[in-house]
Amino acid sequence: MGQEREPLYIQIQNHFKQLISSRKLDEDDRIPTEKELIDQFQVSRITVANALADLANEGWIYRIPGRGSYVKGIPESYMRNSRGAAKSEVYVSQTPQIGLIFPSIEDFFAIQMVRGIRNALKNSKYSLHVMFTYNSKELEKEAIRELRSRVDGLIIFPVDAEVYNEEIIALKMENYPFVLLDRHLPGVETNVVLSDPLQGTILAVDYLWEQGHRNIAICSDTPMPTVTVEERIQGYNAAMKQKGALINPALILTDFSIQDAPFTEDYALFRFIKNKMATAYIALNCRLGVHIWSVARKLGLRVPEDISIITFDNPSPMLEEFSVFTFIDQNEEEMGFQAARTLLDILENPNRSPQYRKIILTPELVVNRTTSPEVS
């Protein structure tokens, strides 16, 4: 796998594995600080934190709270696997490959999903070849075209778009082995693993309603009517109707971007929060949940005393400041694991009659400190 195709946290891991295995870093040498690694690799803190956590788990480094990370040495398991191999063979896989087409790896949700895929593949003959689409349908098409003849099968986290990617439809028509991850194509039968999209917002609405909230806003920073957004709003509408509440279109917020100036009076979400139009917010991704929290804090509003926030996915258990969020856990590591296991089963049984599998995981509500009862 070319380094530019690897997830950034794996690039960081491989960088230190090379330095340690080549003795350029010796036992008890200090690893650069998280801040230094962020600057060196131009990545987020969570990417560095996960890279170091994996290195520690595998026995390459050890960590001393408050002091930093240090070289432990070359793990015995690594020595056994690489004994007798040329140095170049240690890092370049010659095994059959599975392609992973993924938007990007910028948060804990994505990292956990990739970790699940890697765990499913670790005892198989397949290595993983990753290409990023950056949520561009055109890049997704290019990735499918490039990988389909080079790998044995594909796991695709589809771009969340208004219309289908015809390259995915072509894979289906040709019976090419692939599994969709997290998102499905309505009306098109394929192998897919996802978390129940309606149930997540139902859980959020039910909990906030029990806490006394009646003005509950649901927010997406994706203005186009994508499948994911539409299904989560369907869950919101279903839950509100079940409570006997009228659906207020003003509480369904999709006409803004978090790339806009967030703290100005002409910014729609800023005005909405400032005017206290809602007492609780359901954010359809964790980045947006943190953004709403930041806007509220700028306005002098307290979370959860003044407004409650629930996000889809955990903003990050690795970042203490954002580990307080109440969130919808979509079991992303299990999602990735099941997608890889499904594809392995297809590849290991090529003569089996095609039978599409749709695995729907049940999301869970994790209650933390960004929600509280509504004070009348």
Short mmCIF file of C-alpha atoms in Angstrom, two decimals:
data_model
loop_
_atom_site.label_atom_id
_atom_site.label_comp_id
_atom_site.label_asym_id
_atom_site.label_seq_id
_atom_site.Cartn_x
_atom_site.Cartn_y
_atom_site.Cartn_z
CA MET A 1 0.00 0.00 0.00
CA GLY A 2 1.42 3.37 -0.96
CA GLN A 3 1.94 5.60 2.02
CA GLU A 4 -0.34 8.29 0.55
CA ARG A 5 -3.17 5.75 0.56
CA GLU A 6 -2.74 4.80 4.21
CA PRO A 7 -4.75 6.35 7.04
CA LEU A 8 -2.70 9.07 8.69
CA TYR A 9 -2.56 7.34 12.06
CA ILE A 10 -1.12 4.23 10.38
CA GLN A 11 1.50 6.39 8.64
CA ILE A 12 2.55 7.72 12.06
CA GLN A 13 2.70 4.20 13.48
CA ASN A 14 4.80 2.92 10.57
CA HIS A 15 7.12 5.92 10.88
CA PHE A 16 8.01 4.97 14.46
CA LYS A 17 8.09 1.24 13.77
CA GLN A 18 10.72 1.91 11.11
CA LEU A 19 12.76 4.14 13.41
CA ILE A 20 12.63 1.63 16.26
CA SER A 21 13.23 -1.51 14.17
CA SER A 22 16.21 0.16 12.43
CA ARG A 23 17.61 1.18 15.86
CA LYS A 24 17.44 4.87 15.01
CA LEU A 25 15.42 5.11 18.19
CA ASP A 26 16.69 3.06 21.14
CA GLU A 27 14.94 1.76 24.23
CA ASP A 28 13.84 4.50 26.63
CA ASP A 29 14.34 7.23 24.00
CA ARG A 30 11.61 9.81 24.29
CA ILE A 31 8.96 10.08 21.56
CA PRO A 32 8.09 13.67 20.49
CA THR A 33 5.16 15.23 22.31
CA GLU A 34 1.63 15.13 20.89
CA LYS A 35 1.93 18.80 19.95
CA GLU A 36 5.21 18.18 18.14
CA LEU A 37 3.69 15.24 16.25
CA ILE A 38 0.64 17.31 15.30
CA ASP A 39 2.96 19.93 13.80
CA GLN A 40 5.25 17.37 12.16
CA PHE A 41 2.51 15.34 10.45
CA GLN A 42 -0.10 18.12 10.11
CA VAL A 43 -2.83 16.01 11.66
CA SER A 44 -5.39 16.37 14.44
CA ARG A 45 -4.72 15.55 18.07
CA ILE A 46 -7.03 12.54 17.93
CA THR A 47 -5.03 11.06 15.02
CA VAL A 48 -1.82 11.32 17.04
CA ALA A 49 -3.50 9.99 20.19
CA ASN A 50 -4.81 6.91 18.39
CA ALA A 51 -1.46 6.24 16.70
CA LEU A 52 0.36 6.35 20.05
CA ALA A 53 -2.33 4.25 21.72
CA ASP A 54 -1.93 1.50 19.11
CA LEU A 55 1.88 1.62 19.36
CA ALA A 56 1.58 1.20 23.13
CA ASN A 57 -0.92 -1.65 22.78
CA GLU A 58 1.40 -3.45 20.35
CA GLY A 59 4.37 -3.06 22.69
CA TRP A 60 6.51 -0.57 20.72
CA ILE A 61 6.32 2.23 23.27
CA TYR A 62 5.31 2.82 26.86
CA ARG A 63 3.65 5.90 28.28
CA ILE A 64 4.21 7.71 31.58
CA PRO A 65 1.28 9.97 32.57
CA GLY A 66 2.37 13.59 32.72
CA ARG A 67 5.79 12.86 31.22
CA GLY A 68 5.26 11.45 27.73
CA SER A 69 5.89 8.37 25.58
CA TYR A 70 9.12 6.35 25.40
CA VAL A 71 10.52 3.55 23.26
CA LYS A 72 9.94 0.12 24.78
CA GLY A 73 11.66 -1.85 22.01
CA ILE A 74 10.83 -4.21 19.17
CA PRO A 75 7.92 -6.50 20.16
CA GLU A 76 8.72 -10.22 20.15
CA SER A 77 5.69 -10.89 17.92
CA TYR A 78 7.13 -8.50 15.33
CA MET A 79 10.54 -10.16 15.53
CA ARG A 80 8.96 -13.57 14.90
CA ASN A 81 6.95 -12.34 11.92
CA SER A 82 9.83 -10.49 10.29
CA ARG A 83 12.67 -12.95 11.09
CA GLY A 84 14.48 -13.85 7.90
CA ALA A 85 12.67 -11.20 5.83
CA ALA A 86 14.35 -8.40 3.96
CA LYS A 87 13.70 -4.97 5.43
CA SER A 88 11.63 -3.88 2.46
CA GLU A 89 9.34 -6.89 2.93
CA VAL A 90 8.46 -5.80 6.44
CA TYR A 91 6.45 -2.82 5.19
CA VAL A 92 5.33 -3.78 1.69
CA SER A 93 2.57 -6.36 1.59
CA GLN A 94 2.51 -8.89 -1.25
CA THR A 95 -0.72 -10.54 -0.07
CA PRO A 96 -4.12 -10.40 -1.79
CA GLN A 97 -5.86 -7.14 -1.09
CA ILE A 98 -9.24 -5.77 -0.15
CA GLY A 99 -9.92 -2.18 -1.14
CA LEU A 100 -11.47 0.29 1.30
CA ILE A 101 -12.99 3.43 -0.24
CA PHE A 102 -13.55 5.90 2.57
CA PRO A 103 -14.43 9.63 2.81
CA SER A 104 -11.59 10.51 5.22
CA ILE A 105 -10.30 9.71 8.67
CA GLU A 106 -10.73 12.83 10.75
CA ASP A 107 -12.61 11.71 13.84
CA PHE A 108 -12.99 8.85 16.28
CA PHE A 109 -16.01 7.47 14.39
CA ALA A 110 -13.90 6.83 11.29
CA ILE A 111 -10.91 5.52 13.25
CA GLN A 112 -13.08 3.02 15.12
CA MET A 113 -14.68 1.83 11.89
CA VAL A 114 -11.29 1.23 10.25
CA ARG A 115 -10.08 -0.50 13.41
CA GLY A 116 -13.01 -2.93 13.16
CA ILE A 117 -12.11 -3.69 9.54
CA ARG A 118 -8.46 -4.29 10.45
CA ASN A 119 -9.44 -6.61 13.30
CA ALA A 120 -11.59 -8.69 10.95
CA LEU A 121 -8.75 -8.98 8.43
CA LYS A 122 -5.80 -9.55 10.77
CA ASN A 123 -5.96 -13.37 10.61
CA SER A 124 -6.88 -13.51 6.93
CA LYS A 125 -4.64 -13.58 3.87
CA TYR A 126 -5.81 -10.11 2.81
CA SER A 127 -4.18 -6.75 3.39
CA LEU A 128 -6.05 -3.46 3.18
CA HIS A 129 -5.63 -0.86 0.43
CA VAL A 130 -7.26 2.46 1.37
CA MET A 131 -8.31 5.31 -0.90
CA PHE A 132 -10.02 8.50 0.26
CA THR A 133 -12.84 10.31 -1.54
CA TYR A 134 -13.12 13.39 0.69
CA ASN A 135 -16.89 13.07 0.21
CA SER A 136 -16.59 13.74 -3.53
CA LYS A 137 -18.67 11.57 -5.83
CA GLU A 138 -16.20 12.09 -8.67
CA LEU A 139 -13.29 10.93 -6.52
CA GLU A 140 -15.40 7.97 -5.42
CA LYS A 141 -15.93 7.00 -9.06
CA GLU A 142 -12.20 7.27 -9.75
CA ALA A 143 -11.36 5.16 -6.71
CA ILE A 144 -13.74 2.39 -7.77
CA ARG A 145 -12.35 2.39 -11.32
CA GLU A 146 -8.76 2.31 -10.05
CA LEU A 147 -9.21 -0.40 -7.43
CA ARG A 148 -11.68 -2.83 -8.98
CA SER A 149 -9.04 -4.55 -11.14
CA ARG A 150 -6.30 -4.39 -8.49
CA VAL A 151 -8.06 -5.84 -5.44
CA ASP A 152 -10.20 -8.90 -4.78
CA GLY A 153 -13.17 -7.04 -3.31
CA LEU A 154 -14.27 -3.64 -2.06
CA ILE A 155 -15.67 -2.13 1.12
CA ILE A 156 -17.23 1.21 0.21
CA PHE A 157 -18.32 3.96 2.60
CA PRO A 158 -20.43 5.81 0.00
CA VAL A 159 -20.45 9.54 -0.46
CA ASP A 160 -23.65 10.95 1.03
CA ALA A 161 -25.17 12.38 -2.15
CA GLU A 162 -28.59 13.12 -3.62
CA VAL A 163 -28.21 10.58 -6.45
CA TYR A 164 -26.59 7.16 -6.75
CA ASN A 165 -23.06 6.64 -7.95
CA GLU A 166 -23.43 4.69 -11.20
CA GLU A 167 -20.08 2.99 -10.60
CA ILE A 168 -21.58 1.25 -7.56
CA ILE A 169 -24.56 0.16 -9.65
CA ALA A 170 -22.11 -1.20 -12.25
CA LEU A 171 -20.37 -3.27 -9.56
CA LYS A 172 -23.71 -4.79 -8.64
CA MET A 173 -24.61 -5.56 -12.26
CA GLU A 174 -21.27 -7.33 -12.76
CA ASN A 175 -21.56 -9.32 -9.51
CA TYR A 176 -18.32 -7.79 -8.28
CA PRO A 177 -17.79 -8.61 -4.57
CA PHE A 178 -18.40 -5.49 -2.49
CA VAL A 179 -20.07 -4.37 0.73
CA LEU A 180 -21.45 -0.92 1.48
CA LEU A 181 -20.63 0.54 4.87
CA ASP A 182 -22.84 2.85 6.97
CA ARG A 183 -24.99 3.99 4.01
CA HIS A 184 -27.30 2.09 1.71
CA LEU A 185 -28.90 2.82 -1.65
CA PRO A 186 -32.70 2.95 -1.15
CA GLY A 187 -34.46 0.61 -3.55
CA VAL A 188 -31.20 -1.05 -4.64
CA GLU A 189 -30.39 -4.41 -3.04
CA THR A 190 -26.71 -4.78 -2.10
CA ASN A 191 -24.59 -6.18 0.71
CA VAL A 192 -24.61 -3.48 3.37
CA VAL A 193 -23.79 -3.02 7.06
CA LEU A 194 -25.17 0.04 8.82
CA SER A 195 -26.57 1.36 12.06
CA ASP A 196 -30.36 1.81 12.07
CA PRO A 197 -30.68 5.43 10.84
CA LEU A 198 -34.19 6.06 12.13
CA GLN A 199 -33.69 4.48 15.55
CA GLY A 200 -30.84 6.84 16.44
CA THR A 201 -32.97 9.97 16.28
CA ILE A 202 -35.90 8.18 17.90
CA LEU A 203 -33.65 7.39 20.89
CA ALA A 204 -32.53 11.02 21.07
CA VAL A 205 -36.05 12.47 20.88
CA ASP A 206 -37.45 9.97 23.40
CA TYR A 207 -34.75 10.81 25.94
CA LEU A 208 -35.05 14.58 25.55
CA TRP A 209 -38.84 14.36 25.77
CA GLU A 210 -38.55 12.40 29.03
CA GLN A 211 -36.31 15.21 30.30
CA GLY A 212 -39.13 17.69 29.69
CA HIS A 213 -37.90 19.23 26.44
CA ARG A 214 -40.57 20.13 23.90
CA ASN A 215 -38.71 22.49 21.54
CA ILE A 216 -36.21 19.99 20.17
CA ALA A 217 -34.19 21.02 17.11
CA ILE A 218 -32.54 18.57 14.74
CA CYS A 219 -29.51 19.96 12.88
CA SER A 220 -27.51 18.97 9.82
CA ASP A 221 -24.80 21.00 8.10
CA THR A 222 -25.62 19.20 4.84
CA PRO A 223 -28.20 21.39 3.06
CA MET A 224 -28.81 18.92 0.21
CA PRO A 225 -31.42 16.19 0.87
CA THR A 226 -29.04 13.25 1.27
CA VAL A 227 -30.23 9.75 2.18
CA THR A 228 -28.61 9.82 5.63
CA VAL A 229 -30.08 13.20 6.57
CA GLU A 230 -33.54 12.33 5.24
CA GLU A 231 -33.71 9.05 7.16
CA ARG A 232 -32.60 10.60 10.42
CA ILE A 233 -35.17 13.37 10.01
CA GLN A 234 -37.77 10.66 9.32
CA GLY A 235 -36.87 9.15 12.68
CA TYR A 236 -37.21 12.56 14.32
CA ASN A 237 -40.64 13.12 12.75
CA ALA A 238 -41.83 9.63 13.71
CA ALA A 239 -40.78 10.12 17.33
CA MET A 240 -42.40 13.56 17.60
CA LYS A 241 -45.65 12.28 16.06
CA GLN A 242 -45.66 9.37 18.49
CA LYS A 243 -45.60 11.96 21.30
CA GLY A 244 -48.59 13.71 19.72
CA ALA A 245 -46.47 16.78 18.97
CA LEU A 246 -46.91 18.93 15.89
CA ILE A 247 -43.88 18.98 13.61
CA ASN A 248 -42.39 22.48 13.57
CA PRO A 249 -40.39 22.92 10.32
CA ALA A 250 -38.47 25.78 11.95
CA LEU A 251 -36.82 23.24 14.27
CA ILE A 252 -35.41 21.22 11.36
CA LEU A 253 -32.18 23.10 10.61
CA THR A 254 -30.30 22.25 7.43
CA ASP A 255 -29.79 25.60 5.69
CA PHE A 256 -26.34 26.47 7.05
CA SER A 257 -22.70 25.42 6.84
CA ILE A 258 -20.24 25.33 9.69
CA GLN A 259 -17.68 26.75 7.27
CA ASP A 260 -19.53 30.08 7.41
CA ALA A 261 -18.67 32.75 9.98
CA PRO A 262 -20.23 31.12 13.05
CA PHE A 263 -20.31 34.05 15.47
CA THR A 264 -21.94 36.78 13.38
CA GLU A 265 -25.53 37.99 13.55
CA ASP A 266 -26.23 36.98 9.93
CA TYR A 267 -25.24 33.37 10.62
CA ALA A 268 -28.51 31.37 10.77
CA LEU A 269 -27.51 28.96 13.53
CA PHE A 270 -26.04 31.78 15.65
CA ARG A 271 -29.33 33.71 15.49
CA PHE A 272 -31.33 30.57 16.21
CA ILE A 273 -29.35 29.68 19.34
CA LYS A 274 -29.17 33.30 20.52
CA ASN A 275 -32.98 33.66 20.32
CA LYS A 276 -33.41 30.43 22.31
CA MET A 277 -35.67 28.92 19.69
CA ALA A 278 -34.94 25.44 21.08
CA THR A 279 -34.01 24.06 24.47
CA ALA A 280 -32.34 20.96 23.03
CA TYR A 281 -30.38 20.13 19.87
CA ILE A 282 -29.79 16.84 18.08
CA ALA A 283 -26.68 17.16 15.89
CA LEU A 284 -26.43 14.64 13.04
CA ASN A 285 -22.65 14.39 13.35
CA CYS A 286 -20.21 14.91 16.19
CA ARG A 287 -18.34 17.79 14.51
CA LEU A 288 -21.62 19.70 14.33
CA GLY A 289 -22.39 18.89 17.96
CA VAL A 290 -19.11 20.45 19.06
CA HIS A 291 -19.84 23.44 16.78
CA ILE A 292 -23.24 24.03 18.45
CA TRP A 293 -21.54 23.81 21.84
CA SER A 294 -18.97 26.41 20.72
CA VAL A 295 -21.66 28.83 19.46
CA ALA A 296 -23.61 28.45 22.71
CA ARG A 297 -20.50 29.15 24.77
CA LYS A 298 -19.75 32.24 22.65
CA LEU A 299 -23.25 33.48 23.43
CA GLY A 300 -22.75 32.93 27.16
CA LEU A 301 -25.21 30.02 27.28
CA ARG A 302 -24.46 27.09 29.56
CA VAL A 303 -24.58 23.47 28.45
CA PRO A 304 -26.66 21.72 29.71
CA GLU A 305 -28.26 24.26 32.04
CA ASP A 306 -29.49 26.53 29.21
CA ILE A 307 -29.48 24.12 26.26
CA SER A 308 -28.99 20.37 25.94
CA ILE A 309 -27.03 18.76 23.09
CA ILE A 310 -27.01 15.20 21.76
CA THR A 311 -24.65 14.30 18.93
CA PHE A 312 -24.48 11.35 16.60
CA ASP A 313 -21.20 9.63 17.48
CA ASN A 314 -18.74 10.45 20.23
CA PRO A 315 -16.77 13.68 19.59
CA SER A 316 -13.80 11.83 21.06
CA PRO A 317 -13.06 9.93 24.22
CA MET A 318 -9.41 10.83 23.55
CA LEU A 319 -10.04 14.57 24.03
CA GLU A 320 -11.09 15.25 27.60
CA GLU A 321 -12.85 18.54 26.82
CA PHE A 322 -15.25 16.83 24.43
CA SER A 323 -15.70 13.54 26.29
CA VAL A 324 -18.69 14.99 28.16
CA PHE A 325 -21.18 14.74 25.30
CA THR A 326 -24.36 12.72 25.38
CA PHE A 327 -24.24 10.86 22.07
CA ILE A 328 -25.75 8.20 19.85
CA ASP A 329 -23.29 5.31 19.67
CA GLN A 330 -23.59 3.63 16.26
CA ASN A 331 -21.21 0.79 17.21
CA GLU A 332 -18.86 1.85 14.43
CA GLU A 333 -16.12 -0.66 15.26
CA GLU A 334 -18.61 -3.52 15.06
CA MET A 335 -19.95 -2.01 11.83
CA GLY A 336 -16.51 -2.12 10.25
CA PHE A 337 -15.86 -5.63 11.57
CA GLN A 338 -19.13 -6.99 10.18
CA ALA A 339 -18.55 -5.36 6.78
CA ALA A 340 -15.11 -6.98 6.47
CA ARG A 341 -16.37 -10.36 7.68
CA THR A 342 -19.22 -10.23 5.16
CA LEU A 343 -16.81 -9.50 2.31
CA LEU A 344 -14.43 -12.27 3.46
CA ASP A 345 -17.33 -14.72 3.44
CA ILE A 346 -18.25 -13.70 -0.11
CA LEU A 347 -14.63 -14.06 -1.28
CA GLU A 348 -14.19 -17.44 0.41
CA ASN A 349 -17.37 -18.82 -1.15
CA PRO A 350 -17.27 -17.57 -4.77
CA ASN A 351 -19.60 -20.28 -6.08
CA ARG A 352 -22.38 -19.61 -3.60
CA SER A 353 -25.61 -18.29 -5.12
CA PRO A 354 -25.78 -14.49 -4.74
CA GLN A 355 -27.79 -13.55 -1.68
CA TYR A 356 -27.49 -9.99 -0.48
CA ARG A 357 -27.03 -9.44 3.21
CA LYS A 358 -28.28 -6.34 5.02
CA ILE A 359 -26.92 -6.14 8.56
CA ILE A 360 -28.56 -3.42 10.64
CA LEU A 361 -26.97 -2.68 14.02
CA THR A 362 -28.95 -1.17 16.85
CA PRO A 363 -27.62 2.22 18.04
CA GLU A 364 -27.39 3.07 21.71
CA LEU A 365 -27.83 6.31 23.64
CA VAL A 366 -24.89 7.14 25.91
CA VAL A 367 -25.95 9.75 28.47
CA ASN A 368 -23.28 12.14 29.65
CA ARG A 369 -23.07 15.77 30.74
CA THR A 370 -24.45 17.81 27.82
CA THR A 371 -28.08 16.98 28.59
CA SER A 372 -30.25 17.76 31.59
CA PRO A 373 -33.95 18.18 32.41
CA GLU A 374 -35.64 21.26 30.95
CA VAL A 375 -36.27 23.93 33.57
CA SER A 376 -39.65 25.58 33.06
#
